[in-house]
PDB file of C-alpha atoms in Angstrom:
ATOM      1  CA  UNK A   7     -20.398 -10.663  39.658  1.00 46.00           C
ATOM      2  CA  UNK A   8     -19.227  -7.553  37.800  1.00 50.00           C
ATOM      3  CA  UNK A   9     -21.845  -5.446  36.023  1.00 56.00           C
ATOM      4  CA  UNK A  10     -21.794  -5.794  32.234  1.00 55.00           C
ATOM      5  CA  UNK A  11     -20.998  -2.079  31.865  1.00 54.00           C
ATOM      6  CA  UNK A  12     -17.839  -2.453  33.972  1.00 51.00           C
ATOM      7  CA  UNK A  13     -16.730  -5.511  32.016  1.00 51.00           C
ATOM      8  CA  UNK A  14     -17.164  -3.679  28.716  1.00 49.00           C
ATOM      9  CA  UNK A  15     -15.227  -0.676  30.014  1.00 49.00           C
ATOM     10  CA  UNK A  16     -12.354  -2.883  31.142  1.00 50.00           C
ATOM     11  CA  UNK A  17     -12.341  -4.648  27.788  1.00 47.00           C
ATOM     12  CA  UNK A  18     -12.081  -1.294  26.010  1.00 49.00           C
ATOM     13  CA  UNK A  19      -9.140  -0.257  28.179  1.00 43.00           C
ATOM     14  CA  UNK A  20      -7.343  -3.538  27.552  1.00 42.00           C
ATOM     15  CA  UNK A  21      -7.905  -3.165  23.816  1.00 44.00           C
ATOM     16  CA  UNK A  22      -6.577   0.399  23.880  1.00 44.00           C
ATOM     17  CA  UNK A  23      -3.398  -0.787  25.595  1.00 43.00           C
ATOM     18  CA  UNK A  24      -2.996  -3.590  23.076  1.00 42.00           C
ATOM     19  CA  UNK A  25      -3.503  -1.141  20.218  1.00 44.00           C
ATOM     20  CA  UNK A  26      -0.881   1.204  21.662  1.00 40.00           C
ATOM     21  CA  UNK A  27       1.635  -1.625  22.055  1.00 43.00           C
ATOM     22  CA  UNK A  28       0.905  -2.826  18.525  1.00 45.00           C
ATOM     23  CA  UNK A  29       1.454   0.592  17.012  1.00 46.00           C
ATOM     24  CA  UNK A  30       4.630   1.210  19.008  1.00 42.00           C
ATOM     25  CA  UNK A  31       6.337  -2.151  18.716  1.00 46.00           C
ATOM     26  CA  UNK A  32       4.812  -4.713  16.461  1.00 54.00           C
ATOM     27  CA  UNK A  33       2.924  -3.798  13.369  1.00 70.00           C
ATOM     28  CA  UNK A  34       5.190  -1.390  11.525  1.00 83.00           C
ATOM     29  CA  UNK A  35       8.549  -1.693  13.276  1.00 82.00           C
ATOM     30  CA  UNK A  36      10.786  -4.750  13.128  1.00 80.00           C
ATOM     31  CA  UNK A  37      13.911  -5.487  15.149  1.00 85.00           C
ATOM     32  CA  UNK A  38      15.114  -7.403  12.094  1.00 89.00           C
ATOM     33  CA  UNK A  39      15.560  -4.209  10.060  1.00 93.00           C
ATOM     34  CA  UNK A  40      19.000  -3.751   8.498  1.00 94.00           C
ATOM     35  CA  UNK A  41      20.670  -0.496   7.407  1.00 95.00           C
ATOM     36  CA  UNK A  42      20.479  -1.481   3.730  1.00 96.00           C
ATOM     37  CA  UNK A  43      16.773  -2.348   3.699  1.00 97.00           C
ATOM     38  CA  UNK A  44      14.489  -0.502   1.289  1.00 98.00           C
ATOM     39  CA  UNK A  45      10.905  -0.075   2.468  1.00 98.00           C
ATOM     40  CA  UNK A  46       8.124   0.073  -0.117  1.00 99.00           C
ATOM     41  CA  UNK A  47       5.428   2.097   1.591  1.00 99.00           C
ATOM     42  CA  UNK A  48       1.980   3.240   0.561  1.00 98.00           C
ATOM     43  CA  UNK A  49      -1.519   3.640   1.840  1.00 98.00           C
ATOM     44  CA  UNK A  50      -3.488   0.426   1.159  1.00 98.00           C
ATOM     45  CA  UNK A  51      -4.736   0.036  -2.420  1.00 97.00           C
ATOM     46  CA  UNK A  52      -2.257   2.534  -3.829  1.00 98.00           C
ATOM     47  CA  UNK A  53      -0.186   0.193  -5.989  1.00 96.00           C
ATOM     48  CA  UNK A  54       2.166  -1.386  -3.454  1.00 98.00           C
ATOM     49  CA  UNK A  55       1.644  -4.895  -4.823  1.00 96.00           C
ATOM     50  CA  UNK A  56       2.380  -3.673  -8.341  1.00 96.00           C
ATOM     51  CA  UNK A  57       5.659  -2.092  -7.180  1.00 98.00           C
ATOM     52  CA  UNK A  58       6.615  -5.325  -5.434  1.00 98.00           C
ATOM     53  CA  UNK A  59       5.926  -7.367  -8.565  1.00 97.00           C
ATOM     54  CA  UNK A  60       7.891  -4.956 -10.757  1.00 98.00           C
ATOM     55  CA  UNK A  61      10.971  -5.065  -8.566  1.00 98.00           C
ATOM     56  CA  UNK A  62      10.740  -8.781  -7.795  1.00 97.00           C
ATOM     57  CA  UNK A  63      10.422  -9.600 -11.486  1.00 95.00           C
ATOM     58  CA  UNK A  64      13.524  -7.578 -12.215  1.00 96.00           C
ATOM     59  CA  UNK A  65      15.599  -9.052  -9.394  1.00 94.00           C
ATOM     60  CA  UNK A  66      14.464 -12.659  -9.725  1.00 89.00           C
ATOM     61  CA  UNK A  67      13.253 -13.035 -13.333  1.00 81.00           C
ATOM     62  CA  UNK A  68      16.050 -15.432 -14.321  1.00 79.00           C
ATOM     63  CA  UNK A  69      15.793 -17.565 -11.172  1.00 82.00           C
ATOM     64  CA  UNK A  70      12.142 -18.250 -10.342  1.00 84.00           C
ATOM     65  CA  UNK A  71       8.542 -17.382 -11.101  1.00 86.00           C
ATOM     66  CA  UNK A  72       7.197 -14.364  -9.284  1.00 92.00           C
ATOM     67  CA  UNK A  73       3.552 -14.954  -8.409  1.00 93.00           C
ATOM     68  CA  UNK A  74       1.093 -14.529  -5.564  1.00 92.00           C
ATOM     69  CA  UNK A  75       2.567 -17.514  -3.761  1.00 91.00           C
ATOM     70  CA  UNK A  76       6.174 -16.332  -3.869  1.00 92.00           C
ATOM     71  CA  UNK A  77       5.872 -12.551  -3.570  1.00 95.00           C
ATOM     72  CA  UNK A  78       5.665 -12.466   0.238  1.00 94.00           C
ATOM     73  CA  UNK A  79       8.909 -14.431   0.462  1.00 94.00           C
ATOM     74  CA  UNK A  80      10.719 -12.257  -2.080  1.00 96.00           C
ATOM     75  CA  UNK A  81       9.418  -8.880  -0.852  1.00 97.00           C
ATOM     76  CA  UNK A  82       8.146  -9.628   2.650  1.00 96.00           C
ATOM     77  CA  UNK A  83       5.791  -7.482   4.712  1.00 95.00           C
ATOM     78  CA  UNK A  84       7.481  -5.780   7.651  1.00 94.00           C
ATOM     79  CA  UNK A  85       5.364  -7.899  10.008  1.00 91.00           C
ATOM     80  CA  UNK A  86       7.275 -11.055   9.018  1.00 92.00           C
ATOM     81  CA  UNK A  87      10.660  -9.524   8.176  1.00 92.00           C
ATOM     82  CA  UNK A  88      12.336 -11.523  10.951  1.00 88.00           C
ATOM     83  CA  UNK A  89      11.651 -14.715   8.985  1.00 91.00           C
ATOM     84  CA  UNK A  90      13.580 -13.555   5.937  1.00 92.00           C
ATOM     85  CA  UNK A  91      17.117 -13.009   7.124  1.00 90.00           C
ATOM     86  CA  UNK A  92      18.401 -15.117   4.234  1.00 90.00           C
ATOM     87  CA  UNK A  93      17.387 -12.578   1.588  1.00 92.00           C
ATOM     88  CA  UNK A  94      20.426 -10.889   0.025  1.00 91.00           C
ATOM     89  CA  UNK A  95      20.838  -7.126   0.315  1.00 92.00           C
ATOM     90  CA  UNK A  96      19.266  -4.856  -0.520  1.00 93.00           C
ATOM     91  CA  UNK A  97      16.137  -6.408   0.982  1.00 96.00           C
ATOM     92  CA  UNK A  98      12.861  -4.940  -0.201  1.00 98.00           C
ATOM     93  CA  UNK A  99      10.183  -4.717   2.479  1.00 97.00           C
ATOM     94  CA  UNK A 100       6.474  -3.970   2.135  1.00 97.00           C
ATOM     95  CA  UNK A 101       4.757  -1.665   4.618  1.00 97.00           C
ATOM     96  CA  UNK A 102       1.601   0.411   4.921  1.00 97.00           C
ATOM     97  CA  UNK A 103       3.040   2.419   7.796  1.00 96.00           C
ATOM     98  CA  UNK A 104       2.554   6.091   8.453  1.00 97.00           C
ATOM     99  CA  UNK A 105       5.958   7.743   8.808  1.00 97.00           C
ATOM    100  CA  UNK A 106       8.447   5.534  10.631  1.00 96.00           C
ATOM    101  CA  UNK A 107      11.819   7.131  11.450  1.00 95.00           C
ATOM    102  CA  UNK A 108      13.429   3.698  11.848  1.00 94.00           C
ATOM    103  CA  UNK A 109      13.054   2.851   8.150  1.00 97.00           C
ATOM    104  CA  UNK A 110      16.520   3.346   6.599  1.00 97.00           C
ATOM    105  CA  UNK A 111      15.274   4.275   3.108  1.00 98.00           C
ATOM    106  CA  UNK A 112      11.744   4.434   1.755  1.00 99.00           C
ATOM    107  CA  UNK A 113      10.021   4.435  -1.609  1.00 99.00           C
ATOM    108  CA  UNK A 114       6.640   6.029  -0.958  1.00 99.00           C
ATOM    109  CA  UNK A 115       3.894   5.546  -3.524  1.00 99.00           C
ATOM    110  CA  UNK A 116       1.154   8.169  -3.778  1.00 98.00           C
ATOM    111  CA  UNK A 117      -2.245   7.650  -5.391  1.00 98.00           C
ATOM    112  CA  UNK A 118      -5.251   9.949  -5.749  1.00 99.00           C
ATOM    113  CA  UNK A 119      -7.112   9.472  -2.473  1.00 99.00           C
ATOM    114  CA  UNK A 120     -10.464   9.241  -4.231  1.00 98.00           C
ATOM    115  CA  UNK A 121      -9.329   6.273  -6.321  1.00 98.00           C
ATOM    116  CA  UNK A 122      -7.647   4.781  -3.278  1.00 98.00           C
ATOM    117  CA  UNK A 123     -10.755   4.810  -1.104  1.00 98.00           C
ATOM    118  CA  UNK A 124     -13.014   3.458  -3.855  1.00 98.00           C
ATOM    119  CA  UNK A 125     -10.566   0.593  -4.390  1.00 97.00           C
ATOM    120  CA  UNK A 126     -10.243   0.008  -0.640  1.00 97.00           C
ATOM    121  CA  UNK A 127     -14.028  -0.281  -0.341  1.00 98.00           C
ATOM    122  CA  UNK A 128     -14.306  -2.891  -3.084  1.00 96.00           C
ATOM    123  CA  UNK A 129     -11.359  -4.818  -1.656  1.00 95.00           C
ATOM    124  CA  UNK A 130     -12.820  -5.023   1.834  1.00 96.00           C
ATOM    125  CA  UNK A 131     -16.278  -5.846   0.507  1.00 95.00           C
ATOM    126  CA  UNK A 132     -14.826  -8.674  -1.577  1.00 93.00           C
ATOM    127  CA  UNK A 133     -12.836 -10.012   1.355  1.00 93.00           C
ATOM    128  CA  UNK A 134     -15.944 -10.154   3.514  1.00 94.00           C
ATOM    129  CA  UNK A 135     -14.590  -7.774   6.145  1.00 93.00           C
ATOM    130  CA  UNK A 136     -17.592  -5.506   5.561  1.00 95.00           C
ATOM    131  CA  UNK A 137     -21.259  -6.455   5.917  1.00 95.00           C
ATOM    132  CA  UNK A 138     -22.513  -7.130   2.366  1.00 95.00           C
ATOM    133  CA  UNK A 139     -25.093  -4.369   2.637  1.00 97.00           C
ATOM    134  CA  UNK A 140     -22.406  -1.711   3.285  1.00 98.00           C
ATOM    135  CA  UNK A 141     -22.670   1.040   0.699  1.00 98.00           C
ATOM    136  CA  UNK A 142     -19.762   3.105  -0.554  1.00 98.00           C
ATOM    137  CA  UNK A 143     -21.148   6.108   1.318  1.00 99.00           C
ATOM    138  CA  UNK A 144     -21.353   4.056   4.526  1.00 98.00           C
ATOM    139  CA  UNK A 145     -17.741   3.028   4.107  1.00 98.00           C
ATOM    140  CA  UNK A 146     -16.448   6.526   3.411  1.00 99.00           C
ATOM    141  CA  UNK A 147     -18.160   7.853   6.550  1.00 98.00           C
ATOM    142  CA  UNK A 148     -16.202   5.497   8.765  1.00 97.00           C
ATOM    143  CA  UNK A 149     -13.394   6.913  10.873  1.00 94.00           C
ATOM    144  CA  UNK A 150     -11.509   3.664  11.480  1.00 94.00           C
ATOM    145  CA  UNK A 151      -9.895   2.991   8.123  1.00 96.00           C
ATOM    146  CA  UNK A 152      -6.654   1.120   8.694  1.00 95.00           C
ATOM    147  CA  UNK A 153      -4.003   2.260   9.361  1.00 96.00           C
ATOM    148  CA  UNK A 154      -5.268   5.861   9.549  1.00 96.00           C
ATOM    149  CA  UNK A 155      -7.061   8.359   7.271  1.00 98.00           C
ATOM    150  CA  UNK A 156      -5.526   8.667   3.798  1.00 99.00           C
ATOM    151  CA  UNK A 157      -4.601  12.358   4.136  1.00 98.00           C
ATOM    152  CA  UNK A 158      -2.998  11.747   7.535  1.00 98.00           C
ATOM    153  CA  UNK A 159      -0.887   8.942   6.093  1.00 98.00           C
ATOM    154  CA  UNK A 160       0.323  11.003   3.133  1.00 99.00           C
ATOM    155  CA  UNK A 161       1.074  14.048   5.275  1.00 98.00           C
ATOM    156  CA  UNK A 162       3.131  11.975   7.701  1.00 98.00           C
ATOM    157  CA  UNK A 163       5.596  11.137   4.927  1.00 98.00           C
ATOM    158  CA  UNK A 164       5.497  14.428   3.026  1.00 98.00           C
ATOM    159  CA  UNK A 165       6.189  16.417   6.181  1.00 98.00           C
ATOM    160  CA  UNK A 166       8.811  14.087   7.656  1.00 97.00           C
ATOM    161  CA  UNK A 167      11.669  16.204   6.322  1.00 97.00           C
ATOM    162  CA  UNK A 168      13.680  13.241   5.051  1.00 97.00           C
ATOM    163  CA  UNK A 169      16.572  13.992   2.671  1.00 96.00           C
ATOM    164  CA  UNK A 170      16.399  12.831  -0.946  1.00 92.00           C
ATOM    165  CA  UNK A 171      18.708   9.910  -0.221  1.00 95.00           C
ATOM    166  CA  UNK A 172      16.237   8.425   2.254  1.00 98.00           C
ATOM    167  CA  UNK A 173      12.907   9.051   0.534  1.00 99.00           C
ATOM    168  CA  UNK A 174      11.717   8.633  -3.043  1.00 99.00           C
ATOM    169  CA  UNK A 175       8.187   9.858  -3.764  1.00 98.00           C
ATOM    170  CA  UNK A 176       6.406   8.261  -6.700  1.00 99.00           C
ATOM    171  CA  UNK A 177       2.896   8.509  -8.104  1.00 98.00           C
ATOM    172  CA  UNK A 178       0.671   5.635  -9.133  1.00 98.00           C
ATOM    173  CA  UNK A 179      -0.612   7.672 -12.046  1.00 98.00           C
ATOM    174  CA  UNK A 180       2.923   8.179 -13.376  1.00 98.00           C
ATOM    175  CA  UNK A 181       3.522   4.452 -13.101  1.00 97.00           C
ATOM    176  CA  UNK A 182       0.449   3.848 -15.240  1.00 96.00           C
ATOM    177  CA  UNK A 183       1.793   6.203 -17.912  1.00 97.00           C
ATOM    178  CA  UNK A 184       5.454   5.158 -17.818  1.00 98.00           C
ATOM    179  CA  UNK A 185       6.106   2.000 -15.775  1.00 98.00           C
ATOM    180  CA  UNK A 186       9.567   1.503 -17.277  1.00 98.00           C
ATOM    181  CA  UNK A 187      10.603   5.052 -16.394  1.00 98.00           C
ATOM    182  CA  UNK A 188       9.361   4.727 -12.819  1.00 98.00           C
ATOM    183  CA  UNK A 189      11.068   1.352 -12.441  1.00 98.00           C
ATOM    184  CA  UNK A 190      14.319   2.988 -13.562  1.00 98.00           C
ATOM    185  CA  UNK A 191      13.818   5.701 -10.917  1.00 98.00           C
ATOM    186  CA  UNK A 192      13.428   3.031  -8.257  1.00 99.00           C
ATOM    187  CA  UNK A 193      16.542   1.213  -9.415  1.00 98.00           C
ATOM    188  CA  UNK A 194      18.558   4.443  -9.329  1.00 98.00           C
ATOM    189  CA  UNK A 195      17.352   5.109  -5.778  1.00 98.00           C
ATOM    190  CA  UNK A 196      18.123   1.571  -4.628  1.00 98.00           C
ATOM    191  CA  UNK A 197      21.501   1.536  -6.378  1.00 97.00           C
ATOM    192  CA  UNK A 198      20.845  -1.239  -8.884  1.00 96.00           C
ATOM    193  CA  UNK A 199      21.373  -1.430 -12.624  1.00 96.00           C
ATOM    194  CA  UNK A 200      19.452  -3.226 -15.361  1.00 97.00           C
ATOM    195  CA  UNK A 201      19.402  -3.295 -19.137  1.00 97.00           C
ATOM    196  CA  UNK A 202      16.475  -1.815 -21.073  1.00 97.00           C
ATOM    197  CA  UNK A 203      15.532  -5.377 -22.073  1.00 96.00           C
ATOM    198  CA  UNK A 204      15.436  -6.517 -18.443  1.00 96.00           C
ATOM    199  CA  UNK A 205      13.293  -3.544 -17.475  1.00 98.00           C
ATOM    200  CA  UNK A 206      10.917  -4.172 -20.369  1.00 97.00           C
ATOM    201  CA  UNK A 207      10.579  -7.834 -19.371  1.00 96.00           C
ATOM    202  CA  UNK A 208       9.847  -6.926 -15.747  1.00 96.00           C
ATOM    203  CA  UNK A 209       7.200  -4.424 -16.839  1.00 97.00           C
ATOM    204  CA  UNK A 210       5.589  -7.030 -19.077  1.00 96.00           C
ATOM    205  CA  UNK A 211       5.634  -9.677 -16.338  1.00 94.00           C
ATOM    206  CA  UNK A 212       4.035  -7.253 -13.878  1.00 95.00           C
ATOM    207  CA  UNK A 213       1.424  -5.797 -16.226  1.00 94.00           C
ATOM    208  CA  UNK A 214      -2.183  -5.570 -15.080  1.00 90.00           C
ATOM    209  CA  UNK A 215      -3.266  -8.406 -17.370  1.00 90.00           C
ATOM    210  CA  UNK A 216      -0.338 -10.599 -16.333  1.00 91.00           C
ATOM    211  CA  UNK A 217      -1.095 -10.093 -12.644  1.00 90.00           C
ATOM    212  CA  UNK A 218      -4.764 -10.907 -13.189  1.00 87.00           C
ATOM    213  CA  UNK A 219      -3.731 -14.160 -14.858  1.00 88.00           C
ATOM    214  CA  UNK A 220      -1.326 -14.967 -12.036  1.00 85.00           C
ATOM    215  CA  UNK A 221      -4.010 -14.288  -9.457  1.00 83.00           C
ATOM    216  CA  UNK A 222      -6.360 -16.708 -11.207  1.00 82.00           C
ATOM    217  CA  UNK A 223      -3.727 -19.380 -11.867  1.00 79.00           C
ATOM    218  CA  UNK A 224      -1.399 -19.439  -8.906  1.00 65.00           C
ATOM    219  CA  UNK A 225      -3.650 -18.422  -6.081  1.00 59.00           C
ATOM    220  CA  UNK A 226      -1.718 -17.482  -2.981  1.00 50.00           C
ATOM    221  CA  UNK A 227      -2.364 -15.967   0.414  1.00 50.00           C
ATOM    222  CA  UNK A 228      -6.017 -15.760   1.344  1.00 46.00           C
ATOM    223  CA  UNK A 229      -5.811 -11.992   1.695  1.00 45.00           C
ATOM    224  CA  UNK A 230      -4.852 -11.742  -1.981  1.00 48.00           C
ATOM    225  CA  UNK A 231      -5.912 -14.696  -4.044  1.00 45.00           C
ATOM    226  CA  UNK A 232      -9.361 -15.205  -2.588  1.00 44.00           C
ATOM    227  CA  UNK A 233     -10.391 -11.578  -2.459  1.00 48.00           C
ATOM    228  CA  UNK A 234     -10.117 -10.261  -6.000  1.00 51.00           C
ATOM    229  CA  UNK A 235      -6.957  -8.388  -5.043  1.00 50.00           C
ATOM    230  CA  UNK A 236      -6.342  -7.172  -8.591  1.00 55.00           C
ATOM    231  CA  UNK A 237      -9.469  -5.279  -9.609  1.00 54.00           C
ATOM    232  CA  UNK A 238      -9.404  -2.443 -12.166  1.00 60.00           C
ATOM    233  CA  UNK A 239      -6.263  -0.441 -11.496  1.00 72.00           C
ATOM    234  CA  UNK A 240      -7.620   2.637 -13.228  1.00 81.00           C
ATOM    235  CA  UNK A 241      -6.460   6.180 -12.636  1.00 89.00           C
ATOM    236  CA  UNK A 242      -9.412   8.536 -12.306  1.00 92.00           C
ATOM    237  CA  UNK A 243     -11.967   5.747 -11.996  1.00 94.00           C
ATOM    238  CA  UNK A 244     -13.457   7.506  -8.968  1.00 97.00           C
ATOM    239  CA  UNK A 245     -15.437   9.713 -11.361  1.00 96.00           C
ATOM    240  CA  UNK A 246     -17.568   6.703 -12.302  1.00 96.00           C
ATOM    241  CA  UNK A 247     -18.294   5.656  -8.728  1.00 97.00           C
ATOM    242  CA  UNK A 248     -18.490   8.743  -6.542  1.00 98.00           C
ATOM    243  CA  UNK A 249     -21.821  10.499  -6.692  1.00 98.00           C
ATOM    244  CA  UNK A 250     -22.562  13.862  -5.114  1.00 98.00           C
ATOM    245  CA  UNK A 251     -23.224  12.326  -1.699  1.00 98.00           C
ATOM    246  CA  UNK A 252     -19.956  10.376  -1.661  1.00 98.00           C
ATOM    247  CA  UNK A 253     -17.950  13.369  -2.847  1.00 98.00           C
ATOM    248  CA  UNK A 254     -19.439  15.532  -0.116  1.00 98.00           C
ATOM    249  CA  UNK A 255     -18.309  12.956   2.439  1.00 98.00           C
ATOM    250  CA  UNK A 256     -14.744  12.871   1.126  1.00 98.00           C
ATOM    251  CA  UNK A 257     -14.127  16.574   0.595  1.00 98.00           C
ATOM    252  CA  UNK A 258     -13.689  17.486   4.285  1.00 98.00           C
ATOM    253  CA  UNK A 259     -11.408  14.468   4.712  1.00 98.00           C
ATOM    254  CA  UNK A 260      -8.984  14.990   1.852  1.00 98.00           C
ATOM    255  CA  UNK A 261      -9.631  18.038  -0.323  1.00 98.00           C
ATOM    256  CA  UNK A 262      -6.758  20.074   1.130  1.00 98.00           C
ATOM    257  CA  UNK A 263      -4.321  17.226   0.502  1.00 99.00           C
ATOM    258  CA  UNK A 264      -5.689  16.609  -3.007  1.00 98.00           C
ATOM    259  CA  UNK A 265      -5.048  20.275  -3.819  1.00 98.00           C
ATOM    260  CA  UNK A 266      -1.580  20.136  -2.273  1.00 98.00           C
ATOM    261  CA  UNK A 267      -0.701  17.147  -4.447  1.00 98.00           C
ATOM    262  CA  UNK A 268      -2.225  18.632  -7.585  1.00 98.00           C
ATOM    263  CA  UNK A 269      -5.029  16.079  -7.847  1.00 98.00           C
ATOM    264  CA  UNK A 270      -7.588  18.872  -7.485  1.00 97.00           C
ATOM    265  CA  UNK A 271      -7.473  22.615  -8.067  1.00 96.00           C
ATOM    266  CA  UNK A 272     -10.345  23.448  -5.721  1.00 94.00           C
ATOM    267  CA  UNK A 273     -13.336  21.773  -4.101  1.00 91.00           C
ATOM    268  CA  UNK A 274     -15.412  21.632  -7.281  1.00 94.00           C
ATOM    269  CA  UNK A 275     -15.004  17.970  -8.093  1.00 96.00           C
TER     270      UNK A 275
END
């Protein structure tokens, strides 16, 4: 009979191999990708669902209701892209991938990493993927946030060297201030046109209040509808939730990137 220590070591090695295979082949890369696909990429809790609802409401507003039950069929995650070959081009695809050179064109959504991690904590706590006694400080100390640390994720796309025709960088905070203007930017990048009235309707249908109502009414996938997916959506809300201890944890992780992006001028936050 094998010693328990040897069994655990073998299990770790098997898991490492599975993780490597997942990262290389399965989770973020799909053989079903087409040259005209547009990937909507962000770190988790950075506004990806909002972008999906905005675009889906514009493309499908006269044909069907866009809600938490239909969104994954209209703008599918890359993990299930192979099931959606019937979608007309250009297909819009959701992903939380660090830089992937196989993505034909990408809209990358940035959000202040401090807001992102606070939102991520509340999301995981609500889903039950964290022990209920986990504090925000406990969560921020972890080194296994999926899919990688926030600053690493952002840097992978900023430093990829993609030409303007393949990458559009947007900010969550700008979307909050001018959703219609940002939606127009996305349409220009994708190569689609819409009237001001159509854009205004899509923005209204995908507003924070509208999405909260849809979440309550239509339900949807467990990962969304049963986890309080739409929470506050504030820009700068981290100031209310990060105390000195939490800020001291985050600064070594992301301060350089926050400064690079203009979210901070120095480490005095």
